[in-house]
Short mmCIF file of C-alpha atoms in Angstrom, two decimals:
data_model
loop_
_atom_site.label_atom_id
_atom_site.label_comp_id
_atom_site.label_asym_id
_atom_site.label_seq_id
_atom_site.Cartn_x
_atom_site.Cartn_y
_atom_site.Cartn_z
CA MET A 1 29.04 -4.26 24.49
CA SER A 2 27.44 -3.86 21.06
CA ARG A 3 24.93 -1.13 20.32
CA ILE A 4 22.10 -3.68 20.13
CA GLU A 5 23.12 -5.07 23.52
CA SER A 6 23.11 -1.53 24.91
CA VAL A 7 19.57 -0.97 23.66
CA LEU A 8 18.47 -4.29 25.11
CA THR A 9 20.01 -3.51 28.50
CA ARG A 10 18.29 -0.12 28.56
CA ILE A 11 14.75 -1.30 27.70
CA GLU A 12 14.51 -4.85 29.07
CA PRO A 13 13.68 -3.90 32.69
CA HIS A 14 10.71 -1.83 31.51
CA LEU A 15 9.01 -4.27 29.12
CA PRO A 16 6.64 -7.16 29.94
CA PRO A 17 7.60 -10.82 29.48
CA GLY A 18 7.48 -11.95 25.85
CA ALA A 19 7.97 -8.46 24.44
CA ILE A 20 11.61 -9.04 23.45
CA VAL A 21 12.51 -11.56 20.75
CA THR A 22 16.16 -12.55 20.53
CA ASP A 23 15.95 -16.13 19.25
CA GLU A 24 17.21 -16.23 15.67
CA ASN A 25 14.52 -18.57 14.37
CA GLU A 26 11.79 -16.35 15.84
CA ARG A 27 13.44 -13.26 14.38
CA LYS A 28 13.44 -14.91 10.95
CA THR A 29 9.64 -14.89 10.96
CA TYR A 30 9.87 -11.11 10.56
CA GLU A 31 12.48 -11.07 7.79
CA CYS A 32 10.18 -9.66 5.08
CA ASP A 33 6.81 -8.12 4.42
CA GLY A 34 4.50 -9.14 1.57
CA LEU A 35 7.36 -8.62 -0.88
CA ALA A 36 9.14 -11.85 0.02
CA VAL A 37 11.92 -11.41 -2.53
CA HIS A 38 13.64 -8.95 -0.14
CA ARG A 39 14.61 -10.60 3.16
CA THR A 40 16.63 -9.36 6.13
CA VAL A 41 16.71 -10.84 9.63
CA PRO A 42 16.47 -8.05 12.25
CA ALA A 43 19.06 -7.93 15.02
CA LEU A 44 16.34 -7.53 17.65
CA VAL A 45 12.53 -7.65 17.68
CA ILE A 46 10.36 -5.79 20.19
CA ARG A 47 6.61 -6.44 20.41
CA VAL A 48 5.07 -3.28 21.83
CA THR A 49 1.63 -2.72 23.36
CA SER A 50 1.58 1.03 24.10
CA THR A 51 2.84 4.43 23.04
CA ALA A 52 5.06 4.46 26.14
CA GLU A 53 6.79 1.23 25.09
CA VAL A 54 7.36 2.56 21.57
CA ALA A 55 8.82 5.79 22.93
CA LEU A 56 11.06 3.90 25.36
CA THR A 57 12.43 1.71 22.56
CA VAL A 58 12.95 4.58 20.14
CA ARG A 59 14.72 6.71 22.77
CA ALA A 60 17.14 3.86 23.41
CA CYS A 61 17.75 3.42 19.68
CA HIS A 62 18.38 7.14 19.32
CA GLU A 63 20.76 7.19 22.30
CA PHE A 64 22.92 4.39 20.91
CA GLY A 65 22.55 5.17 17.21
CA VAL A 66 20.63 2.01 16.32
CA PRO A 67 18.30 1.98 13.28
CA PHE A 68 14.67 0.99 13.87
CA VAL A 69 11.80 -0.11 11.65
CA ALA A 70 8.09 -0.23 12.52
CA ARG A 71 6.09 -3.21 11.27
CA GLY A 72 2.34 -3.73 11.31
CA SER A 73 0.65 -6.77 9.79
CA GLY A 74 3.45 -7.23 7.26
CA THR A 75 1.14 -7.18 4.24
CA GLY A 76 2.99 -4.37 2.43
CA LEU A 77 4.17 -5.10 -1.12
CA SER A 78 7.14 -2.76 -1.56
CA GLY A 79 9.55 -3.84 1.17
CA GLY A 80 8.55 -0.90 3.35
CA ALA A 81 8.68 -3.01 6.53
CA GLN A 82 11.85 -4.88 5.58
CA PRO A 83 14.00 -4.96 8.75
CA HIS A 84 17.50 -3.58 9.18
CA ALA A 85 20.14 -6.25 9.78
CA GLU A 86 21.76 -4.18 12.53
CA GLY A 87 18.59 -2.62 13.84
CA VAL A 88 15.49 -3.08 15.96
CA LEU A 89 12.19 -4.17 14.46
CA ILE A 90 9.31 -2.65 16.44
CA VAL A 91 6.22 -4.83 15.94
CA MET A 92 2.99 -2.82 16.20
CA SER A 93 0.47 -5.60 15.50
CA THR A 94 -0.11 -6.15 19.23
CA MET A 95 -1.46 -2.57 19.54
CA ARG A 96 -4.90 -3.52 18.25
CA ASP A 97 -7.44 -1.69 20.43
CA ILE A 98 -10.23 0.49 19.07
CA LEU A 99 -10.02 3.20 21.69
CA ASP A 100 -13.18 5.13 20.83
CA ILE A 101 -15.99 5.28 18.30
CA ASP A 102 -17.94 8.54 18.34
CA PRO A 103 -20.84 8.40 15.84
CA ALA A 104 -21.93 11.95 16.64
CA ALA A 105 -18.52 13.30 15.68
CA GLN A 106 -18.13 10.73 12.88
CA ARG A 107 -14.73 9.81 14.29
CA ALA A 108 -12.88 6.81 15.69
CA ILE A 109 -9.58 6.60 17.54
CA VAL A 110 -7.59 3.41 17.01
CA GLN A 111 -4.22 1.91 17.72
CA PRO A 112 -2.11 1.18 14.64
CA GLY A 113 -2.46 -2.60 14.86
CA VAL A 114 -6.25 -2.50 14.38
CA ILE A 115 -7.24 -4.50 11.30
CA ASN A 116 -8.84 -2.34 8.63
CA LEU A 117 -12.03 -4.41 8.23
CA ASN A 118 -12.49 -4.78 11.98
CA LEU A 119 -12.91 -1.02 12.31
CA SER A 120 -15.75 -1.02 9.77
CA ASN A 121 -17.37 -4.01 11.49
CA GLU A 122 -17.35 -2.14 14.79
CA ALA A 123 -18.68 1.05 13.21
CA ASN A 124 -21.44 -0.60 11.15
CA PRO A 125 -23.97 -0.93 14.02
CA HIS A 126 -23.74 2.84 14.43
CA GLY A 127 -24.46 3.37 10.74
CA TYR A 128 -20.87 4.10 9.68
CA TYR A 129 -17.80 2.44 8.16
CA PHE A 130 -14.15 3.19 7.37
CA ALA A 131 -13.99 3.95 3.63
CA PRO A 132 -10.40 3.02 2.63
CA ASP A 133 -10.51 -0.69 1.78
CA PRO A 134 -7.31 -2.27 0.43
CA SER A 135 -7.77 -5.75 -1.02
CA SER A 136 -5.96 -7.03 2.07
CA GLN A 137 -8.39 -5.23 4.40
CA SER A 138 -9.21 -8.41 6.31
CA VAL A 139 -5.57 -8.67 7.43
CA CYS A 140 -3.85 -5.29 6.93
CA SER A 141 -3.58 -2.79 9.78
CA ILE A 142 -4.54 0.87 10.03
CA GLY A 143 -0.98 1.89 10.93
CA GLY A 144 0.30 0.31 7.73
CA ASN A 145 -2.48 2.02 5.78
CA VAL A 146 -1.28 5.36 7.14
CA ALA A 147 2.38 4.56 6.39
CA GLU A 148 1.67 3.64 2.76
CA ASN A 149 -1.34 5.95 2.24
CA SER A 150 -3.29 2.90 1.11
CA GLY A 151 -6.33 3.20 -1.11
CA GLY A 152 -8.36 0.23 -2.28
CA ALA A 153 -11.19 -0.39 -4.65
CA HIS A 154 -13.34 2.48 -3.37
CA CYS A 155 -10.64 5.18 -3.48
CA LEU A 156 -12.06 6.35 -6.82
CA LYS A 157 -14.98 8.00 -5.01
CA TYR A 158 -13.78 8.24 -1.42
CA GLY A 159 -10.05 8.91 -1.69
CA PHE A 160 -7.05 7.40 0.03
CA THR A 161 -6.18 6.97 3.71
CA THR A 162 -4.88 10.54 3.95
CA ASN A 163 -8.40 11.81 3.16
CA HIS A 164 -9.75 10.00 6.23
CA VAL A 165 -7.15 10.82 8.89
CA THR A 166 -7.66 13.87 11.10
CA GLY A 167 -5.19 13.19 13.91
CA LEU A 168 -2.10 11.16 14.80
CA THR A 169 -0.02 10.42 17.86
CA LEU A 170 3.58 10.28 16.67
CA VAL A 171 6.70 9.01 18.40
CA THR A 172 9.46 11.04 16.77
CA ALA A 173 12.80 9.61 15.77
CA GLN A 174 14.18 11.00 19.03
CA GLY A 175 11.53 9.22 21.13
CA ASP A 176 9.34 12.25 21.90
CA VAL A 177 5.55 11.84 21.82
CA VAL A 178 3.66 14.53 19.91
CA GLU A 179 0.03 15.01 18.94
CA ILE A 180 -0.71 16.15 15.40
CA GLY A 181 -4.22 17.17 14.43
CA GLY A 182 -7.19 15.81 16.34
CA GLN A 183 -10.92 15.40 15.67
CA ALA A 184 -11.51 18.73 13.92
CA PRO A 185 -11.85 18.63 10.11
CA GLU A 186 -8.94 20.99 9.46
CA TYR A 187 -6.11 22.60 11.41
CA PRO A 188 -4.14 25.79 10.64
CA GLY A 189 -0.48 25.75 9.73
CA PHE A 190 1.55 23.28 7.73
CA ASP A 191 -0.18 20.06 6.66
CA LEU A 192 1.86 17.71 8.84
CA LEU A 193 -0.84 15.05 8.59
CA GLY A 194 -0.40 15.07 4.84
CA VAL A 195 3.35 14.78 5.26
CA LEU A 196 3.10 11.81 7.61
CA CYS A 197 0.47 9.86 5.66
CA GLY A 198 2.46 7.98 3.07
CA SER A 199 5.86 8.70 4.63
CA GLU A 200 6.44 4.94 5.05
CA GLY A 201 7.76 5.14 8.60
CA THR A 202 10.70 7.34 7.66
CA LEU A 203 9.62 10.27 9.88
CA GLY A 204 8.74 8.41 13.09
CA ILE A 205 6.22 5.86 14.36
CA VAL A 206 2.46 6.45 14.56
CA THR A 207 0.91 4.96 17.72
CA GLU A 208 -2.68 6.28 17.56
CA VAL A 209 -4.84 7.32 14.62
CA THR A 210 -7.99 9.45 14.60
CA VAL A 211 -10.03 8.69 11.49
CA ARG A 212 -13.16 9.93 9.80
CA LEU A 213 -16.06 7.51 9.65
CA THR A 214 -18.32 7.55 6.59
CA ARG A 215 -22.07 7.05 6.81
CA LEU A 216 -23.33 3.81 5.28
CA PRO A 217 -25.08 4.55 1.97
CA GLU A 218 -28.81 4.06 1.56
CA ALA A 219 -28.33 1.75 -1.41
CA VAL A 220 -25.48 -0.24 -2.96
CA GLU A 221 -25.50 -1.97 -6.35
CA THR A 222 -22.66 -4.22 -7.54
CA LEU A 223 -22.40 -5.16 -11.21
CA LEU A 224 -20.20 -7.74 -12.90
CA ILE A 225 -19.79 -7.08 -16.62
CA GLY A 226 -17.96 -9.30 -19.12
CA PHE A 227 -16.11 -8.04 -22.21
CA GLU A 228 -14.23 -9.67 -25.07
CA SER A 229 -11.09 -7.62 -24.39
CA THR A 230 -9.45 -5.22 -21.98
CA ASP A 231 -9.57 -2.57 -24.73
CA ALA A 232 -13.37 -2.71 -24.83
CA ALA A 233 -13.61 -2.71 -21.03
CA GLY A 234 -11.25 0.27 -20.82
CA GLU A 235 -13.29 2.24 -23.34
CA ALA A 236 -16.43 1.47 -21.32
CA VAL A 237 -14.78 2.80 -18.16
CA SER A 238 -13.97 6.13 -19.78
CA ASP A 239 -17.46 6.36 -21.24
CA ILE A 240 -19.14 5.65 -17.88
CA ILE A 241 -17.18 8.36 -16.10
CA SER A 242 -17.63 10.85 -18.97
CA ALA A 243 -21.37 10.34 -18.52
CA GLY A 244 -21.04 12.15 -15.19
CA ILE A 245 -21.24 9.02 -13.04
CA MET A 246 -18.78 8.58 -10.19
CA PRO A 247 -19.01 4.94 -9.12
CA ALA A 248 -17.74 3.95 -5.71
CA ALA A 249 -15.45 1.52 -7.55
CA ILE A 250 -14.58 0.32 -11.06
CA GLU A 251 -12.23 -2.66 -11.05
CA MET A 252 -10.90 -4.58 -14.04
CA MET A 253 -9.37 -8.05 -14.38
CA ASP A 254 -8.01 -9.62 -17.56
CA ALA A 255 -8.41 -13.24 -18.69
CA LEU A 256 -5.30 -14.53 -16.89
CA ALA A 257 -6.35 -12.92 -13.61
CA ILE A 258 -9.87 -14.33 -14.03
CA GLU A 259 -8.41 -17.81 -14.58
CA ALA A 260 -6.43 -17.54 -11.34
CA ALA A 261 -9.41 -16.26 -9.34
CA GLU A 262 -11.63 -19.07 -10.62
CA LYS A 263 -9.11 -21.69 -9.55
CA ALA A 264 -8.71 -20.10 -6.13
CA VAL A 265 -12.24 -19.15 -5.06
CA ALA A 266 -14.63 -20.35 -7.83
CA CYS A 267 -16.09 -16.87 -8.25
CA ASN A 268 -18.11 -17.88 -11.35
CA TYR A 269 -17.16 -14.96 -13.57
CA PRO A 270 -18.52 -14.94 -17.17
CA ASP A 271 -17.20 -17.83 -19.26
CA GLY A 272 -14.73 -16.89 -21.96
CA ALA A 273 -14.47 -13.24 -20.96
CA GLY A 274 -11.29 -11.47 -21.99
CA ALA A 275 -11.91 -8.97 -19.20
CA VAL A 276 -14.46 -8.18 -16.54
CA LEU A 277 -15.45 -4.99 -14.81
CA VAL A 278 -16.67 -4.92 -11.22
CA VAL A 279 -18.67 -1.70 -10.87
CA GLU A 280 -20.11 -0.63 -7.54
CA LEU A 281 -22.58 2.23 -7.17
CA ASP A 282 -23.74 3.67 -3.87
CA GLY A 283 -25.76 6.58 -2.55
CA PRO A 284 -29.46 7.50 -2.48
CA ALA A 285 -31.55 4.66 -3.90
CA ILE A 286 -33.13 6.76 -6.66
CA ASP A 287 -29.68 7.90 -7.88
CA VAL A 288 -28.26 4.39 -7.79
CA ASP A 289 -31.19 3.06 -9.88
CA LEU A 290 -30.60 5.67 -12.57
CA GLU A 291 -26.83 5.19 -12.56
CA ARG A 292 -27.17 1.42 -12.85
CA GLU A 293 -29.17 1.72 -16.06
CA THR A 294 -26.69 4.22 -17.51
CA VAL A 295 -23.72 1.99 -16.66
CA ILE A 296 -25.36 -1.01 -18.32
CA ALA A 297 -26.23 0.99 -21.42
CA ARG A 298 -22.72 2.45 -21.77
CA ALA A 299 -21.16 -0.97 -21.23
CA LYS A 300 -23.34 -2.52 -23.95
CA ASP A 301 -22.34 0.31 -26.28
CA HIS A 302 -18.83 -1.13 -26.04
CA GLY A 303 -19.77 -4.73 -26.64
CA ALA A 304 -20.42 -5.95 -23.12
CA GLY A 305 -21.61 -9.55 -22.95
CA GLU A 306 -23.05 -10.87 -19.71
CA VAL A 307 -24.15 -8.23 -17.19
CA ARG A 308 -24.81 -9.53 -13.72
CA VAL A 309 -26.32 -7.41 -10.93
CA ALA A 310 -25.88 -8.78 -7.40
CA VAL A 311 -29.28 -9.37 -5.81
CA ASP A 312 -28.07 -9.58 -2.24
CA ASP A 313 -25.01 -9.34 0.00
CA VAL A 314 -24.08 -12.96 -0.69
CA GLU A 315 -23.82 -12.38 -4.44
CA ARG A 316 -22.09 -9.06 -3.88
CA GLY A 317 -19.56 -10.76 -1.64
CA LEU A 318 -18.85 -13.45 -4.22
CA ILE A 319 -18.26 -10.88 -6.96
CA TRP A 320 -15.82 -9.01 -4.74
CA LYS A 321 -14.21 -12.23 -3.53
CA GLY A 322 -12.92 -12.90 -7.03
CA ARG A 323 -11.38 -9.44 -7.31
CA LYS A 324 -9.97 -9.24 -3.80
CA SER A 325 -8.41 -12.70 -3.98
CA ALA A 326 -6.59 -11.92 -7.23
CA PHE A 327 -3.11 -11.25 -5.83
CA ALA A 328 -2.96 -14.46 -3.84
CA ALA A 329 -4.89 -16.40 -6.47
CA VAL A 330 -2.15 -16.19 -9.09
CA GLY A 331 -0.20 -18.58 -6.87
CA ARG A 332 -2.57 -21.22 -8.29
CA ILE A 333 -1.21 -20.70 -11.81
CA SER A 334 2.40 -19.68 -11.17
CA PRO A 335 5.00 -20.75 -8.58
CA ASP A 336 6.30 -17.19 -8.23
CA TYR A 337 5.07 -13.71 -9.04
CA ILE A 338 5.84 -10.03 -8.53
CA VAL A 339 3.01 -7.66 -7.63
CA GLN A 340 3.66 -4.33 -9.30
CA ASP A 341 1.91 -1.01 -8.73
CA GLY A 342 1.91 1.94 -11.11
CA VAL A 343 -0.41 4.68 -12.31
CA ILE A 344 -1.31 5.94 -15.76
CA PRO A 345 -3.91 8.37 -17.14
CA ARG A 346 -7.18 6.44 -17.42
CA SER A 347 -7.49 7.38 -21.09
CA ARG A 348 -4.28 5.45 -21.85
CA LEU A 349 -5.45 2.07 -20.51
CA GLY A 350 -5.73 0.40 -23.92
CA PRO A 351 -2.30 1.33 -25.33
CA VAL A 352 -0.56 0.68 -22.01
CA LEU A 353 -2.07 -2.80 -21.63
CA ALA A 354 -0.96 -3.58 -25.19
CA SER A 355 2.56 -2.43 -24.32
CA ILE A 356 2.57 -4.56 -21.16
CA SER A 357 1.67 -7.57 -23.30
CA THR A 358 4.62 -6.79 -25.58
CA ILE A 359 6.97 -6.45 -22.59
CA ALA A 360 5.80 -9.80 -21.24
CA GLU A 361 6.38 -11.50 -24.59
CA GLU A 362 9.85 -9.99 -25.00
CA CYS A 363 10.87 -11.01 -21.46
CA GLY A 364 9.40 -14.50 -21.72
CA VAL A 365 7.03 -14.11 -18.76
CA ARG A 366 3.26 -13.87 -18.29
CA VAL A 367 1.49 -10.84 -16.82
CA ALA A 368 -1.94 -10.95 -15.22
CA ASN A 369 -3.56 -7.53 -15.00
CA VAL A 370 -5.73 -6.46 -12.07
CA PHE A 371 -6.35 -2.78 -11.48
CA HIS A 372 -8.44 0.12 -10.28
CA ALA A 373 -9.62 1.05 -13.76
CA GLY A 374 -11.44 4.17 -12.62
CA ASP A 375 -8.27 6.01 -11.59
CA GLY A 376 -5.68 4.23 -13.74
CA ASN A 377 -3.93 2.46 -10.85
CA LEU A 378 -2.44 -0.70 -12.39
CA HIS A 379 -1.44 -3.86 -10.51
CA PRO A 380 0.33 -6.04 -13.09
CA LEU A 381 1.23 -9.45 -11.66
CA VAL A 382 4.42 -10.69 -13.30
CA LEU A 383 4.39 -14.51 -13.24
CA PHE A 384 7.56 -16.61 -13.35
CA ASP A 385 9.26 -19.73 -12.02
CA GLY A 386 12.19 -18.87 -9.78
CA SER A 387 13.50 -22.44 -9.98
CA ILE A 388 14.37 -21.87 -13.65
CA GLU A 389 17.70 -20.12 -14.04
CA GLY A 390 17.36 -16.53 -15.20
CA GLN A 391 13.57 -16.30 -14.82
CA THR A 392 13.72 -14.16 -11.68
CA GLU A 393 15.93 -11.64 -13.45
CA LEU A 394 13.62 -11.61 -16.48
CA ALA A 395 10.60 -11.02 -14.24
CA GLU A 396 12.36 -8.14 -12.48
CA THR A 397 13.31 -6.68 -15.86
CA ALA A 398 9.70 -6.87 -17.02
CA SER A 399 8.53 -5.30 -13.77
CA GLY A 400 10.94 -2.40 -14.15
CA ARG A 401 9.99 -1.85 -17.78
CA ILE A 402 6.34 -1.63 -16.77
CA LEU A 403 7.18 1.14 -14.30
CA ASP A 404 9.16 2.96 -16.98
CA LEU A 405 6.13 2.61 -19.25
CA CYS A 406 3.92 4.21 -16.60
CA LEU A 407 6.33 7.14 -16.31
CA SER A 408 6.52 7.58 -20.09
CA GLU A 409 2.72 7.93 -20.13
CA GLY A 410 2.82 10.70 -17.52
CA GLY A 411 2.02 8.43 -14.59
CA SER A 412 3.67 7.30 -11.37
CA ILE A 413 5.79 4.42 -10.05
CA THR A 414 3.27 3.77 -7.29
CA GLY A 415 -0.37 4.42 -6.58
CA GLU A 416 -0.87 2.90 -3.16
CA HIS A 417 1.77 0.26 -2.39
CA GLY A 418 4.52 2.74 -1.59
CA VAL A 419 8.16 2.93 -2.66
CA GLY A 420 9.85 1.05 0.16
CA SER A 421 13.10 -0.67 -0.70
CA ASP A 422 11.76 -2.12 -3.94
CA LYS A 423 11.29 1.08 -5.95
CA ALA A 424 13.80 3.49 -4.43
CA LYS A 425 16.04 3.18 -7.50
CA PHE A 426 13.16 4.40 -9.68
CA MET A 427 12.72 7.67 -7.79
CA PRO A 428 15.31 9.58 -9.91
CA ARG A 429 13.41 8.55 -13.01
CA MET A 430 10.31 10.30 -11.69
CA PHE A 431 11.84 13.24 -9.78
CA THR A 432 14.66 15.69 -10.43
CA ASN A 433 17.68 15.95 -8.16
CA GLU A 434 16.21 19.17 -6.78
CA ASP A 435 12.96 17.38 -5.97
CA LEU A 436 14.81 14.60 -4.17
CA ASP A 437 16.98 17.11 -2.28
CA THR A 438 13.86 18.86 -1.03
CA MET A 439 12.31 15.58 0.13
CA GLN A 440 15.54 14.64 1.90
CA ILE A 441 15.66 17.99 3.68
CA LEU A 442 12.14 17.37 4.97
CA ARG A 443 13.09 13.89 6.13
CA CYS A 444 16.19 15.20 7.88
CA ALA A 445 14.08 17.79 9.70
CA PHE A 446 12.27 14.89 11.38
CA ASP A 447 15.16 12.43 11.57
CA PRO A 448 18.60 14.02 11.14
CA ASP A 449 20.33 10.85 12.37
CA TYR A 450 18.69 8.71 9.66
CA LEU A 451 17.53 6.02 12.09
CA SER A 452 13.81 5.71 11.29
CA ASN A 453 13.33 3.06 8.58
CA PRO A 454 16.59 3.88 6.80
CA GLY A 455 17.20 2.77 3.23
CA LYS A 456 13.57 3.17 2.20
CA VAL A 457 11.95 5.47 -0.37
CA PHE A 458 15.07 7.43 -1.30
CA PRO A 459 17.92 6.10 -3.43
CA THR A 460 21.25 6.16 -1.61
CA PRO A 461 24.82 6.03 -2.96
CA ARG A 462 26.17 2.53 -3.32
CA LEU A 463 29.46 3.52 -1.71
CA CYS A 464 28.39 3.64 1.94
CA GLY A 465 24.71 4.38 2.39
CA GLU A 466 25.46 7.95 3.43
CA PRO A 467 22.86 9.81 5.50
CA PRO A 468 20.75 12.07 3.26
CA ARG A 469 21.90 15.64 2.94
CA ARG A 470 22.10 18.37 0.36
CA THR A 471 24.98 17.84 -2.03
CA SER A 472 26.52 19.97 -4.71
CA GLY A 473 28.53 18.70 -7.62
CA GLU A 474 29.66 15.17 -8.30
CA HIS A 475 30.86 12.92 -5.49
CA PRO A 476 34.66 12.39 -5.78
CA LEU A 477 34.30 8.59 -5.89
CA GLN A 478 31.64 8.91 -8.55
CA ALA A 479 33.88 11.17 -10.61
CA ALA A 480 36.69 8.61 -10.29
CA GLY A 481 34.40 5.85 -11.55
CA LYS A 482 34.60 3.97 -8.28
CA ALA A 483 30.97 4.45 -7.21
CA GLU A 484 27.63 4.64 -8.92
CA LEU A 485 24.54 6.60 -7.96
CA PHE A 486 21.18 4.99 -8.72
#
């Protein structure tokens, strides 16, 4: 009996009908997340509905040494939910209950499959909302937000998911159920919540999340501002923030991204603009009024053309629709594309965008730029045609060079999409061996058997995918030239 068969025999009597997926065609529907270039068909798929079912499945995997991967809505863009060919894929999207909303405590308790936007919709009648808002918020799940430490357009002012999580229920890699944190603002001891948020499922599986709710602001103003170039728009961003204004969001799109959004959703952005800024201000009405006038003045100082202020929620929604559709919209102008995610200092926007243009030209691809301009989180969309021989490789080369560019400017290989399987090979370019050893020691403290989402985040030797551990000196096969470390 294979290890997968052993797991199946152990858990099948305890799961409801329909929970277990063994049919190959059905399993293929889970072969990738939003990064479709990486595909693996899982050996077994389990659709869970409770913490108990997750714990049961994980205990069986641990007993028989079977790798497991948790998957939410599958909207991730770094291969973080890519299955293991010899492992179990644990699907969390059926755990979608909002267990409690407590306006007095400004807290909510949710299962990991709850859709991000649905939580805000449920909290709105109480005068609250959930601040992290990835562009995919209408389809992405809270559990995935925790795994990737997702941000979104409003992270400039309100921070990332980790800033809004106060408690987690965790099924460890051994199948134990532990409670970490709770509803209190802070807890003594090590910051285990901070460790788990953004750990990409490598330390266990989160089955409940306690989150902070944020009070709805008194006033919200959304501005759409057109510029001749991304350079001018970038200078305006720096000037706005240096004026002491902290917008809820400052988003930028270049001409190619605008073209795609117009074709997809007819968002009616300014004609002929080389770049647009979407600026959102919120807070007390008197402050928002003053900030709006300052933003407009600073933008005009840098050559802003049309300035449009949304007069109601309909106009506000249309402005945001263009920005939030951008990733999918480029499918209207290119058969294939890679969504990249890197971070640079905000002051380096102009030179970096110029360098990205040079990289695109040298690699023979197009790059549409969409990004959180306020905090320097870039989302270059590398466009190509995979049906043309060599174009996929050129696009991947351009994508990698963009990440190297971010690092050379003192930035990061990811801002909010995670490392997953896509960027693991870039980790040694950002961190020293000692840094990576320390991270691996932490991971091994949670999962010494290397079963929870293996192969993600950390680069592994090509020779055999060894479990992570401290090493000293050169590996014998590496020294002999028979193996290569990323």
